[in-house]
Amino acid sequence: MATVGLKNLYYAPVSADTSSGATYGAMKKIAGAIQVDINPSVTFNTLYGDDAPFATDSSMTEISVTIETADMPLEDVAALLGHTVNSTTKQLEAKASDTAPYVGLAFEAKKHNGNTRYVKLLKGRFSPTQETIQTKGESVQFTTPKLEGRFVAREYDGAWKRIVDSDNSESATLISGWYSAMEPS
């Protein structure tokens, strides 16, 4: 289904992911969602027998995710990259030893038929990316923050993504609580 928009980008820290369950912290919105790129890498292998392809198999190796926003407050940058923000001066401090926490992402995209597709990516880490800052010339050219990450399947249930469409009436309960928690209660 073709989509024609993106909005309501949220993240939530993964509190725990074990064989007995997955839990998340509170969801927080990042205003001004511009783009979310999701790129699962899949390796395909073919077994040959009797001089011809006999069987095939595939495995997903990683899921690359890039988010781009109109703005990203320092508190969100710190939360997503494992940095700290001084509570008095509000200065972000990034250390080489910082470790980004696992987070889940949630967002929605308007479908071309007027309904909405809701997406959750369940467990991933972001890392610092290249920043470009340039002078203003004859015309204004915006530079926007981007974060790149790698997402994985959860240990709890092997899930890495959830999708629901608003044109399925059976999904109304899930949709009504989409941004209140990463996992329905």
Coordinates of C-alpha atoms in Angstrom, one line a residue:
M1 CA 0.0 0.0 0.0
A2 CA 1.4 3.4 -1.0
T3 CA 1.8 6.0 1.8
V4 CA 1.7 9.7 1.4
G5 CA 2.9 11.0 4.8
L6 CA 4.7 10.4 8.1
K7 CA 3.9 11.7 11.5
N8 CA 3.9 11.0 15.3
L9 CA 7.4 9.6 15.7
Y10 CA 7.8 8.2 19.2
Y11 CA 10.5 6.3 21.0
A12 CA 10.6 4.3 24.3
P13 CA 13.6 2.8 26.1
V14 CA 13.6 -1.0 26.3
S15 CA 13.7 -1.8 30.0
A16 CA 14.0 -5.5 29.7
D17 CA 14.0 -8.2 27.0
T18 CA 14.3 -11.7 28.3
S19 CA 12.9 -15.1 27.4
S20 CA 10.0 -14.3 29.8
G21 CA 9.0 -10.9 28.5
A22 CA 9.8 -7.5 27.1
T23 CA 9.1 -4.2 28.9
Y24 CA 9.5 -0.6 27.9
G25 CA 9.8 2.8 29.5
A26 CA 7.5 5.7 28.8
M27 CA 7.0 6.7 25.2
K28 CA 8.2 10.2 24.1
K29 CA 7.4 12.1 20.9
I30 CA 10.0 13.6 18.7
A31 CA 8.3 16.5 16.9
G32 CA 8.7 17.1 13.2
A33 CA 9.2 13.6 11.7
I34 CA 10.5 13.9 8.1
Q35 CA 11.6 10.4 7.1
V36 CA 12.1 6.9 8.5
D37 CA 14.1 4.5 6.4
I38 CA 13.9 0.8 7.2
N39 CA 16.3 -1.5 5.4
P40 CA 16.3 -5.2 6.4
S41 CA 19.4 -7.1 5.1
V42 CA 18.6 -10.6 4.0
T43 CA 21.0 -13.2 2.9
F44 CA 19.8 -15.8 0.3
N45 CA 21.4 -19.2 -0.2
T46 CA 20.7 -21.8 -2.8
L47 CA 21.5 -25.5 -2.5
Y48 CA 22.3 -27.2 -5.7
G49 CA 21.6 -30.9 -6.5
D50 CA 21.3 -32.9 -9.7
D51 CA 23.0 -30.0 -11.5
A52 CA 20.1 -27.6 -10.7
P53 CA 18.8 -25.4 -7.8
F54 CA 17.4 -27.8 -5.3
A55 CA 16.4 -25.7 -2.3
T56 CA 16.7 -22.1 -1.1
D57 CA 16.8 -20.5 2.3
S58 CA 17.2 -17.0 3.6
S59 CA 18.1 -15.3 6.9
M60 CA 17.8 -11.7 8.0
T61 CA 21.1 -10.4 9.2
E62 CA 20.3 -6.9 10.4
I63 CA 17.8 -4.1 10.1
S64 CA 19.2 -0.6 9.3
V65 CA 17.0 2.3 10.4
T66 CA 17.5 6.0 9.8
I67 CA 15.3 8.6 11.2
E68 CA 15.3 12.3 10.1
T69 CA 13.4 15.0 12.0
A70 CA 12.9 18.7 11.6
D71 CA 14.4 19.2 15.1
M72 CA 15.7 17.0 17.9
P73 CA 16.0 18.4 21.4
L74 CA 19.3 17.7 23.2
E75 CA 17.3 15.6 25.7
D76 CA 16.2 13.3 23.0
V77 CA 19.6 13.1 21.4
A78 CA 21.0 12.2 24.8
A79 CA 18.3 9.6 25.5
L80 CA 18.8 7.9 22.1
L81 CA 22.6 8.0 22.1
G82 CA 23.4 7.4 25.8
H83 CA 24.8 10.9 26.3
T84 CA 24.1 13.1 29.3
V85 CA 22.5 16.6 29.6
N86 CA 23.6 18.8 32.5
S87 CA 20.4 19.5 34.5
T88 CA 21.6 23.1 35.4
T89 CA 23.3 24.3 32.1
K90 CA 21.3 22.0 29.7
Q91 CA 24.6 21.3 27.9
L92 CA 24.9 17.9 26.2
E93 CA 28.0 16.0 26.9
A94 CA 29.0 13.1 24.6
K95 CA 31.8 10.8 25.7
A96 CA 33.5 8.1 23.6
S97 CA 32.5 5.6 26.2
D98 CA 28.8 6.4 26.0
T99 CA 26.6 3.4 25.1
A100 CA 23.3 3.9 23.4
P101 CA 20.3 2.2 25.0
Y102 CA 18.0 -0.1 23.2
V103 CA 14.8 1.6 22.2
G104 CA 11.5 0.9 20.3
L105 CA 10.1 3.3 17.7
A106 CA 6.5 4.0 16.8
F107 CA 5.0 6.2 14.0
E108 CA 2.2 6.4 11.5
A109 CA 1.9 7.0 7.7
K110 CA -1.2 8.1 5.9
K111 CA -2.1 5.5 3.2
H112 CA -3.2 6.8 -0.2
N113 CA -6.8 5.5 0.4
G114 CA -7.1 8.0 3.4
N115 CA -6.6 5.4 6.1
T116 CA -3.5 5.2 8.3
R117 CA -0.7 2.6 8.7
Y118 CA 0.7 2.3 12.2
V119 CA 4.3 0.9 12.6
K120 CA 6.4 -0.1 15.6
L121 CA 10.0 -1.2 15.4
L122 CA 10.6 -3.1 18.7
K123 CA 14.3 -3.1 19.6
G124 CA 17.3 -1.2 18.3
R125 CA 20.2 1.1 19.0
F126 CA 21.2 4.4 17.4
S127 CA 24.7 5.7 16.9
P128 CA 26.1 9.1 16.1
T129 CA 26.1 10.0 12.4
Q130 CA 27.8 12.6 10.2
E131 CA 26.6 16.2 10.8
T132 CA 26.7 18.8 8.1
I133 CA 26.5 22.4 9.2
Q134 CA 26.8 25.1 6.5
T135 CA 26.5 28.8 6.0
K136 CA 23.5 30.4 4.6
G137 CA 24.0 31.5 1.0
E138 CA 21.7 33.1 -1.6
S139 CA 19.0 30.7 -0.8
V140 CA 18.1 29.0 2.5
Q141 CA 19.0 25.3 2.7
F142 CA 17.8 23.5 5.8
T143 CA 20.0 20.8 7.4
T144 CA 18.1 18.4 9.6
P145 CA 19.2 15.9 12.2
K146 CA 19.5 12.3 11.3
L147 CA 20.2 9.2 13.4
E148 CA 21.2 5.8 12.1
G149 CA 20.6 2.6 14.0
R150 CA 20.5 -1.1 13.9
F151 CA 17.4 -3.0 15.0
V152 CA 17.2 -6.7 15.9
A153 CA 14.6 -9.2 16.8
R154 CA 13.7 -9.3 20.5
E155 CA 14.9 -12.2 22.6
Y156 CA 11.5 -12.5 24.1
D157 CA 9.5 -13.5 21.0
G158 CA 11.8 -13.0 18.0
A159 CA 9.6 -10.1 16.8
W160 CA 11.2 -7.0 15.3
K161 CA 8.2 -5.1 13.8
R162 CA 4.5 -4.7 14.2
I163 CA 2.1 -3.1 11.7
V164 CA -1.6 -2.4 11.8
D165 CA -3.9 -0.5 9.4
S166 CA -6.8 1.7 10.5
D167 CA -9.0 0.2 7.7
N168 CA -9.2 -3.1 9.7
S169 CA -11.9 -2.5 12.3
E170 CA -10.5 -5.4 14.4
S171 CA -7.4 -3.3 15.1
A172 CA -9.3 -0.3 16.7
T173 CA -8.3 -1.3 20.3
L174 CA -4.6 -1.6 19.3
I175 CA -4.7 1.7 17.5
S176 CA -6.3 3.6 20.4
G177 CA -3.4 2.8 22.6
W178 CA -0.6 2.9 20.0
Y179 CA 1.3 5.7 21.5
S180 CA 0.6 5.0 25.2
A181 CA 2.8 1.9 25.4
M182 CA 5.1 -0.1 23.1
E183 CA 3.3 -3.3 24.1
P184 CA -0.4 -3.5 24.7
S185 CA -1.4 -4.4 28.3

